Amino acid sequence: MRIGIPKEVKVGENRVALTPAGAAELSAAGHSVYVMRGAGNASGFADVAYQQVGASMVDSLAEVYACAELIVKVKEPQQEEFALLNHRHILFTYLHLAASRELTEMLLASGASCIAYETLVDAQGRLPLLAPMSEIAGRMAVQAGAHHLEMAQGGKGILLGGIPGVAPANVLILGGGVVGANAAAMAVGMGAQVRVMDKSIARLRQLDDLWRGRVVCEYAVQARIEELALTADLVIGSVLNAGASAPKLLGRDLIRQMGSGSVLVDVAIDQGGCFATSRPTTHQSPTYIEEGVVHYCVANIPSAVGRTATLGLTNATLSYIVRLADSGLAVLNSDAGFRAGLNIHHGQLTQAAVGYSFGIPFSDVSLALSKRQISYKK
């Protein structure tokens, strides 16, 4: 298989989809790896490191897409990449299609087969390729929230952990999954008063057993979410409906009633956001103030720690990249969890949640795969 690693062109994106060590594994297995010059620079991986393990360096996005059959990325393709994709490509990356009808339609028009990291599941039903970035995003959400509670950033002027004689900040975490659990761990470590809300009693029980009262774990009903949001200094939105748009948990009227200088961190922004006032921001301009509340809605939070994120991502994705390289799309036929990652196949939408979000017809993934298979040679 010919594997292409483009340089990420999304604003503020510092990650690269494959480390030199990952490229070495693929090269050793007989595959050809084409890396765009400078792709790894921001995360600390120089071109020479890729060359030393047998990768070929190319000068442009167009060359990467022209050389490769399997395109491995970090973030969804940008405008300048749409025309470079075609029916012979397999695209393997974070897609988050439910956040963008335009992206969905462009990828359908390309004819490519698009596999999303965030909907692929393992044998236990977990999201193994989303997990490392969720761990980072959860931890960084608290760091960002603590920073933006400072008065110079528009916040209330509250120290997250307080001091002796002065109460710490109230942190409300909506969603107890990987993001929420990591956010709770960071907030506890910084000395905050922490409350996690989730609709899974089993998950709340796990978190309660872990923290033994240090974190208050509550069942998420809308009235209680709104009640607690009004007294929170920092609210972290970490809800996830895999492949679908995030539910809106706080409306504009409620946010207007929150204390001036409170902070909302919307980790679900890459799935449309879970607050009514959320809109995507970048690391270059991460916040805005609306209804008196500071909003941090960066859509690629882990990019701020590009080296850590790249290493963690490659650790998670490499075995799947190797299997795709070895067998092409045929690997999906024997692995239902891997098959769940296929969102688009040769002009057919195969992710029901996205179809429901946009009113776009969708096909059963197994049926779509049976209609057309492409064979790849090493």
Tab-separated table of C-alpha atoms in Angstrom:
chain	number	residue	atom	x	y	z
A	1	MET	CA	0.000	0.000	0.000
A	2	ARG	CA	1.089	3.540	-0.708
A	3	ILE	CA	0.414	5.618	2.403
A	4	GLY	CA	0.335	9.428	2.424
A	5	ILE	CA	0.893	11.674	5.452
A	6	PRO	CA	-0.075	15.275	4.600
A	7	LYS	CA	0.912	18.299	6.612
A	8	GLU	CA	-2.170	19.409	8.535
A	9	VAL	CA	-3.523	22.682	7.195
A	10	LYS	CA	-6.330	23.342	9.677
A	11	VAL	CA	-5.658	26.588	11.545
A	12	GLY	CA	-3.691	25.995	14.730
A	13	GLU	CA	-3.131	22.285	14.105
A	14	ASN	CA	0.299	21.144	15.295
A	15	ARG	CA	-0.112	17.376	15.225
A	16	VAL	CA	0.996	14.946	12.539
A	17	ALA	CA	-0.773	11.668	11.835
A	18	LEU	CA	2.271	9.391	12.101
A	19	THR	CA	5.559	9.469	13.986
A	20	PRO	CA	8.829	8.354	12.380
A	21	ALA	CA	8.607	5.195	14.509
A	22	GLY	CA	5.203	4.479	12.976
A	23	ALA	CA	6.582	5.092	9.500
A	24	ALA	CA	9.376	2.626	10.270
A	25	GLU	CA	6.832	-0.087	11.139
A	26	LEU	CA	4.996	0.420	7.870
A	27	SER	CA	8.176	0.539	5.801
A	28	ALA	CA	9.437	-2.658	7.436
A	29	ALA	CA	6.179	-4.359	6.439
A	30	GLY	CA	6.816	-3.494	2.787
A	31	HIS	CA	4.565	-0.470	2.433
A	32	SER	CA	5.567	2.858	0.882
A	33	VAL	CA	5.157	5.940	3.078
A	34	TYR	CA	5.019	9.431	1.567
A	35	VAL	CA	5.342	12.301	4.025
A	36	MET	CA	4.879	15.949	3.116
A	37	ARG	CA	7.913	18.040	3.988
A	38	GLY	CA	7.498	19.820	7.290
A	39	ALA	CA	4.527	17.694	8.339
A	40	GLY	CA	6.114	16.760	11.654
A	41	ASN	CA	8.032	19.943	12.411
A	42	ALA	CA	5.477	21.498	14.763
A	43	SER	CA	5.328	18.365	16.906
A	44	GLY	CA	9.106	17.939	16.969
A	45	PHE	CA	9.627	15.333	14.235
A	46	ALA	CA	12.049	16.516	11.550
A	47	ASP	CA	11.943	15.425	7.916
A	48	VAL	CA	15.267	13.631	8.282
A	49	ALA	CA	13.792	11.349	10.947
A	50	TYR	CA	11.233	10.089	8.431
A	51	GLN	CA	13.833	9.712	5.692
A	52	GLN	CA	16.043	7.648	7.958
A	53	VAL	CA	13.313	5.000	8.328
A	54	GLY	CA	12.593	4.748	4.620
A	55	ALA	CA	9.804	7.273	4.073
A	56	SER	CA	9.787	9.377	0.912
A	57	MET	CA	9.429	13.143	1.295
A	58	VAL	CA	7.180	15.086	-1.079
A	59	ASP	CA	6.758	18.821	-1.453
A	60	SER	CA	3.024	19.486	-1.585
A	61	LEU	CA	-0.431	18.318	-0.608
A	62	ALA	CA	-1.133	17.535	-4.251
A	63	GLU	CA	1.867	15.190	-4.405
A	64	VAL	CA	0.852	13.356	-1.235
A	65	TYR	CA	-2.649	12.692	-2.563
A	66	ALA	CA	-1.341	11.771	-6.021
A	67	CYS	CA	1.175	9.263	-4.636
A	68	ALA	CA	-0.977	7.602	-2.000
A	69	GLU	CA	-3.909	5.216	-1.837
A	70	LEU	CA	-4.327	5.428	1.942
A	71	ILE	CA	-4.366	8.979	3.335
A	72	VAL	CA	-3.754	9.137	7.081
A	73	LYS	CA	-4.478	12.477	8.748
A	74	VAL	CA	-5.321	14.009	12.095
A	75	LYS	CA	-8.125	16.432	11.243
A	76	GLU	CA	-10.830	16.453	8.606
A	77	PRO	CA	-9.820	17.620	5.104
A	78	GLN	CA	-9.901	21.367	4.527
A	79	GLN	CA	-11.134	23.251	1.459
A	80	GLU	CA	-7.814	22.983	-0.367
A	81	GLU	CA	-7.843	19.193	0.047
A	82	PHE	CA	-11.335	18.395	-1.216
A	83	ALA	CA	-10.393	18.389	-4.897
A	84	LEU	CA	-7.403	16.116	-4.222
A	85	LEU	CA	-9.518	13.212	-2.929
A	86	ASN	CA	-11.018	10.708	-5.331
A	87	HIS	CA	-12.565	7.236	-5.524
A	88	ARG	CA	-9.237	5.369	-5.217
A	89	HIS	CA	-8.471	6.873	-1.809
A	90	ILE	CA	-9.067	5.529	1.669
A	91	LEU	CA	-9.116	8.427	4.132
A	92	PHE	CA	-8.388	7.591	7.789
A	93	THR	CA	-8.723	10.535	10.186
A	94	TYR	CA	-10.972	12.342	12.663
A	95	LEU	CA	-14.011	13.419	10.638
A	96	HIS	CA	-16.761	14.640	13.029
A	97	LEU	CA	-19.151	14.842	10.092
A	98	ALA	CA	-22.187	15.773	12.192
A	99	ALA	CA	-20.641	19.203	12.761
A	100	SER	CA	-20.464	20.081	9.043
A	101	ARG	CA	-22.893	19.364	6.244
A	102	GLU	CA	-20.467	20.940	3.760
A	103	LEU	CA	-17.692	18.516	4.720
A	104	THR	CA	-20.088	15.584	4.508
A	105	GLU	CA	-21.289	16.564	1.041
A	106	MET	CA	-17.774	17.204	-0.269
A	107	LEU	CA	-16.536	13.826	0.938
A	108	LEU	CA	-19.569	12.115	-0.584
A	109	ALA	CA	-18.829	13.853	-3.891
A	110	SER	CA	-15.166	12.798	-3.805
A	111	GLY	CA	-15.967	9.085	-4.091
A	112	ALA	CA	-13.380	8.264	-1.419
A	113	SER	CA	-13.870	5.760	1.403
A	114	CYS	CA	-13.669	7.692	4.661
A	115	ILE	CA	-13.004	5.996	7.998
A	116	ALA	CA	-13.437	8.110	11.131
A	117	TYR	CA	-11.235	7.562	14.154
A	118	GLU	CA	-14.038	8.720	16.416
A	119	THR	CA	-16.641	6.075	15.477
A	120	LEU	CA	-14.360	3.018	15.299
A	121	VAL	CA	-14.972	0.742	18.295
A	122	ASP	CA	-13.061	-2.109	19.924
A	123	ALA	CA	-14.351	-5.498	21.103
A	124	GLN	CA	-15.615	-3.943	24.340
A	125	GLY	CA	-17.536	-1.196	22.513
A	126	ARG	CA	-15.048	1.496	23.501
A	127	LEU	CA	-13.663	4.222	21.217
A	128	PRO	CA	-9.932	3.403	21.203
A	129	LEU	CA	-8.830	6.041	18.705
A	130	LEU	CA	-10.775	8.823	20.368
A	131	ALA	CA	-9.582	7.922	23.869
A	132	PRO	CA	-6.048	9.420	23.878
A	133	MET	CA	-7.216	12.761	22.521
A	134	SER	CA	-10.145	12.740	24.958
A	135	GLU	CA	-7.710	12.178	27.815
A	136	ILE	CA	-5.698	15.204	26.715
A	137	ALA	CA	-8.762	17.351	26.051
A	138	GLY	CA	-10.226	16.572	29.470
A	139	ARG	CA	-7.055	17.524	31.292
A	140	MET	CA	-6.483	20.639	29.214
A	141	ALA	CA	-10.093	21.758	29.622
A	142	VAL	CA	-9.434	22.301	33.310
A	143	GLN	CA	-6.123	24.072	32.641
A	144	ALA	CA	-7.853	26.364	30.162
A	145	GLY	CA	-10.784	26.940	32.484
A	146	ALA	CA	-8.516	27.806	35.407
A	147	HIS	CA	-6.565	30.260	33.249
A	148	HIS	CA	-9.655	31.991	31.927
A	149	LEU	CA	-11.129	32.417	35.390
A	150	GLU	CA	-8.353	34.969	35.866
A	151	MET	CA	-9.527	38.572	35.678
A	152	ALA	CA	-7.094	39.465	32.909
A	153	GLN	CA	-8.857	36.869	30.726
A	154	GLY	CA	-12.336	38.180	31.536
A	155	GLY	CA	-12.994	35.712	34.337
A	156	LYS	CA	-14.314	36.149	37.861
A	157	GLY	CA	-10.866	36.321	39.399
A	158	ILE	CA	-11.194	33.010	41.214
A	159	LEU	CA	-8.271	30.680	41.910
A	160	LEU	CA	-9.417	27.182	41.052
A	161	GLY	CA	-8.060	25.589	44.221
A	162	GLY	CA	-8.675	28.531	46.549
A	163	ILE	CA	-6.429	29.066	49.578
A	164	PRO	CA	-6.825	28.293	53.288
A	165	GLY	CA	-9.788	30.339	54.442
A	166	VAL	CA	-11.087	30.986	50.917
A	167	ALA	CA	-13.302	28.461	49.132
A	168	PRO	CA	-12.109	26.907	45.868
A	169	ALA	CA	-13.971	27.207	42.593
A	170	ASN	CA	-17.049	25.163	41.804
A	171	VAL	CA	-16.429	23.002	38.715
A	172	LEU	CA	-19.350	21.306	36.970
A	173	ILE	CA	-18.500	18.594	34.431
A	174	LEU	CA	-21.279	17.483	32.089
A	175	GLY	CA	-20.495	13.973	30.909
A	176	GLY	CA	-18.535	11.309	32.770
A	177	GLY	CA	-16.801	9.595	29.860
A	178	VAL	CA	-13.085	9.728	29.092
A	179	VAL	CA	-13.049	13.528	28.779
A	180	GLY	CA	-15.108	14.027	31.913
A	181	ALA	CA	-13.141	11.547	34.002
A	182	ASN	CA	-9.845	13.153	33.055
A	183	ALA	CA	-11.236	16.623	33.666
A	184	ALA	CA	-12.387	15.509	37.111
A	185	ALA	CA	-8.951	14.100	37.928
A	186	MET	CA	-7.257	17.348	36.916
A	187	ALA	CA	-9.766	19.542	38.757
A	188	VAL	CA	-9.443	17.467	41.921
A	189	GLY	CA	-5.676	17.677	41.646
A	190	MET	CA	-5.903	21.455	41.463
A	191	GLY	CA	-8.076	21.551	44.573
A	192	ALA	CA	-11.453	22.516	43.101
A	193	GLN	CA	-14.898	21.460	44.278
A	194	VAL	CA	-15.927	19.043	41.544
A	195	ARG	CA	-19.277	17.662	40.428
A	196	VAL	CA	-19.771	15.242	37.501
A	197	MET	CA	-23.135	14.599	35.867
A	198	ASP	CA	-23.955	11.706	33.551
A	199	LYS	CA	-26.948	9.632	32.455
A	200	SER	CA	-25.201	6.312	33.068
A	201	ILE	CA	-25.692	5.063	36.616
A	202	ALA	CA	-22.998	2.447	35.992
A	203	ARG	CA	-20.511	5.146	35.021
A	204	LEU	CA	-21.442	7.314	37.995
A	205	ARG	CA	-20.936	4.307	40.251
A	206	GLN	CA	-17.446	3.763	38.802
A	207	LEU	CA	-16.487	7.392	39.381
A	208	ASP	CA	-17.966	7.411	42.858
A	209	ASP	CA	-16.025	4.268	43.797
A	210	LEU	CA	-12.865	5.891	42.478
A	211	TRP	CA	-13.196	9.252	44.226
A	212	ARG	CA	-15.002	8.215	47.423
A	213	GLY	CA	-16.812	11.504	47.881
A	214	ARG	CA	-14.045	13.768	46.611
A	215	VAL	CA	-16.115	14.167	43.439
A	216	VAL	CA	-19.895	14.466	43.719
A	217	CYS	CA	-21.498	12.240	41.067
A	218	GLU	CA	-25.070	13.074	40.060
A	219	TYR	CA	-27.546	11.725	37.538
A	220	ALA	CA	-28.050	14.214	34.716
A	221	VAL	CA	-31.572	15.571	34.475
A	222	GLN	CA	-32.072	18.885	32.714
A	223	ALA	CA	-33.541	20.802	35.636
A	224	ARG	CA	-30.643	19.818	37.897
A	225	ILE	CA	-28.047	20.635	35.205
A	226	GLU	CA	-29.468	24.133	34.939
A	227	GLU	CA	-29.671	24.592	38.711
A	228	LEU	CA	-26.025	23.636	39.207
A	229	ALA	CA	-24.807	25.655	36.213
A	230	LEU	CA	-26.101	28.829	37.851
A	231	THR	CA	-23.754	28.361	40.817
A	232	ALA	CA	-20.748	26.961	38.911
A	233	ASP	CA	-17.639	29.008	38.251
A	234	LEU	CA	-16.426	26.658	35.509
A	235	VAL	CA	-18.638	24.376	33.414
A	236	ILE	CA	-17.001	21.777	31.170
A	237	GLY	CA	-19.163	20.263	28.452
A	238	SER	CA	-17.903	16.786	27.626
A	239	VAL	CA	-20.987	14.961	26.375
A	240	LEU	CA	-20.607	12.550	23.479
A	241	ASN	CA	-23.067	10.867	21.153
A	242	ALA	CA	-20.614	9.015	18.932
A	243	GLY	CA	-20.941	10.198	15.351
A	244	ALA	CA	-23.911	12.465	16.108
A	245	SER	CA	-24.392	16.111	16.991
A	246	ALA	CA	-23.871	16.979	20.647
A	247	PRO	CA	-27.052	17.771	22.614
A	248	LYS	CA	-27.522	21.378	23.728
A	249	LEU	CA	-27.494	21.225	27.523
A	250	LEU	CA	-27.481	24.934	28.393
A	251	GLY	CA	-29.684	27.428	26.586
A	252	ARG	CA	-28.959	31.087	26.020
A	253	ASP	CA	-31.428	32.288	28.663
A	254	LEU	CA	-29.794	30.089	31.301
A	255	ILE	CA	-26.291	31.189	30.314
A	256	ARG	CA	-27.413	34.817	30.605
A	257	GLN	CA	-28.262	34.138	34.247
A	258	MET	CA	-24.849	32.696	35.096
A	259	GLY	CA	-22.453	34.893	37.000
A	260	SER	CA	-20.481	37.393	34.953
A	261	GLY	CA	-16.999	36.034	34.364
A	262	SER	CA	-18.028	32.397	34.667
A	263	VAL	CA	-16.290	30.124	32.165
A	264	LEU	CA	-17.727	27.575	29.743
A	265	VAL	CA	-15.322	25.096	28.138
A	266	ASP	CA	-17.079	23.232	25.317
A	267	VAL	CA	-15.041	20.116	24.530
A	268	ALA	CA	-17.928	18.881	22.367
A	269	ILE	CA	-17.517	21.766	19.917
A	270	ASP	CA	-16.121	19.471	17.206
A	271	GLN	CA	-19.534	17.746	17.269
A	272	GLY	CA	-21.438	21.032	17.156
A	273	GLY	CA	-21.082	22.027	20.813
A	274	CYS	CA	-23.279	21.411	23.853
A	275	PHE	CA	-24.028	25.023	24.798
A	276	ALA	CA	-26.440	27.188	22.800
A	277	THR	CA	-23.941	30.050	22.656
A	278	SER	CA	-20.959	27.957	21.524
A	279	ARG	CA	-19.130	28.536	18.262
A	280	PRO	CA	-15.723	27.147	17.214
A	281	THR	CA	-12.591	29.065	18.168
A	282	THR	CA	-8.875	28.526	17.571
A	283	HIS	CA	-5.767	28.409	19.719
A	284	GLN	CA	-4.815	31.776	18.242
A	285	SER	CA	-8.072	33.320	19.511
A	286	PRO	CA	-9.463	30.753	21.950
A	287	THR	CA	-12.222	32.665	23.743
A	288	TYR	CA	-15.015	35.165	23.394
A	289	ILE	CA	-17.439	36.633	25.918
A	290	GLU	CA	-21.154	36.253	25.310
A	291	GLU	CA	-23.931	36.979	27.809
A	292	GLY	CA	-21.153	37.960	30.208
A	293	VAL	CA	-19.685	34.421	30.190
A	294	VAL	CA	-16.249	33.468	28.883
A	295	HIS	CA	-16.507	30.758	26.206
A	296	TYR	CA	-13.523	28.517	25.374
A	297	CYS	CA	-14.523	26.498	22.295
A	298	VAL	CA	-11.284	25.411	20.616
A	299	ALA	CA	-12.087	22.587	18.211
A	300	ASN	CA	-8.678	20.907	18.388
A	301	ILE	CA	-7.663	21.271	22.030
A	302	PRO	CA	-4.956	18.533	21.972
A	303	SER	CA	-3.052	20.414	19.267
A	304	ALA	CA	-1.743	22.742	21.976
A	305	VAL	CA	0.449	19.847	23.140
A	306	GLY	CA	1.220	18.587	19.661
A	307	ARG	CA	4.104	16.315	20.558
A	308	THR	CA	2.313	14.485	23.366
A	309	ALA	CA	-0.817	14.281	21.221
A	310	THR	CA	1.033	12.930	18.172
A	311	LEU	CA	2.739	10.230	20.197
A	312	GLY	CA	-0.518	9.234	21.874
A	313	LEU	CA	-2.428	9.221	18.598
A	314	THR	CA	0.115	7.071	16.762
A	315	ASN	CA	0.187	4.624	19.669
A	316	ALA	CA	-3.559	4.173	19.225
A	317	THR	CA	-3.869	4.229	15.431
A	318	LEU	CA	-0.784	2.365	14.221
A	319	SER	CA	-2.133	-1.183	14.487
A	320	TYR	CA	-5.226	-0.131	12.520
A	321	ILE	CA	-3.126	1.640	9.877
A	322	VAL	CA	-1.028	-1.519	9.462
A	323	ARG	CA	-4.146	-3.647	9.017
A	324	LEU	CA	-5.588	-1.237	6.438
A	325	ALA	CA	-2.278	-1.177	4.605
A	326	ASP	CA	-2.037	-4.963	4.586
A	327	SER	CA	-5.596	-5.723	3.484
A	328	GLY	CA	-7.286	-2.544	2.272
A	329	LEU	CA	-11.003	-2.260	2.938
A	330	ALA	CA	-11.304	-6.052	3.093
A	331	VAL	CA	-10.224	-5.809	6.740
A	332	LEU	CA	-13.592	-4.216	7.520
A	333	ASN	CA	-15.473	-7.340	6.496
A	334	SER	CA	-13.990	-9.368	9.338
A	335	ASP	CA	-13.991	-6.712	12.070
A	336	ALA	CA	-17.321	-5.139	13.020
A	337	GLY	CA	-15.648	-2.578	15.274
A	338	PHE	CA	-13.334	-1.390	12.514
A	339	ARG	CA	-16.294	-1.389	10.124
A	340	ALA	CA	-18.135	0.994	12.468
A	341	GLY	CA	-15.504	3.566	11.588
A	342	LEU	CA	-16.566	3.692	7.932
A	343	ASN	CA	-18.668	6.847	7.533
A	344	ILE	CA	-18.599	7.286	3.749
A	345	HIS	CA	-17.949	4.750	0.989
A	346	HIS	CA	-17.856	5.650	-2.710
A	347	GLY	CA	-20.545	8.312	-2.528
A	348	GLN	CA	-22.687	6.545	0.049
A	349	LEU	CA	-23.157	7.789	3.596
A	350	THR	CA	-22.840	4.860	5.997
A	351	GLN	CA	-23.149	6.697	9.328
A	352	ALA	CA	-26.803	6.811	10.357
A	353	ALA	CA	-26.329	9.534	12.980
A	354	VAL	CA	-24.985	11.922	10.338
A	355	GLY	CA	-27.829	11.055	7.993
A	356	TYR	CA	-30.369	11.880	10.676
A	357	SER	CA	-28.569	15.139	11.515
A	358	PHE	CA	-28.709	16.454	7.937
A	359	GLY	CA	-31.597	14.546	6.389
A	360	ILE	CA	-29.200	12.794	4.000
A	361	PRO	CA	-29.997	9.226	2.868
A	362	PHE	CA	-27.643	6.613	4.288
A	363	SER	CA	-26.839	2.988	3.565
A	364	ASP	CA	-26.107	0.003	5.750
A	365	VAL	CA	-22.322	-0.208	5.953
A	366	SER	CA	-22.121	-3.927	5.130
A	367	LEU	CA	-24.376	-3.479	2.116
A	368	ALA	CA	-22.340	-0.505	0.895
A	369	LEU	CA	-19.102	-2.496	1.191
A	370	SER	CA	-20.516	-5.442	-0.718
A	371	LYS	CA	-21.332	-3.284	-3.721
A	372	ARG	CA	-17.791	-2.307	-4.567
A	373	GLN	CA	-14.412	-3.452	-3.362
A	374	ILE	CA	-11.038	-2.179	-4.533
A	375	SER	CA	-7.980	-4.401	-4.387
A	376	TYR	CA	-4.664	-2.891	-3.380
A	377	LYS	CA	-1.215	-4.241	-4.026
A	378	LYS	CA	1.783	-3.761	-1.794
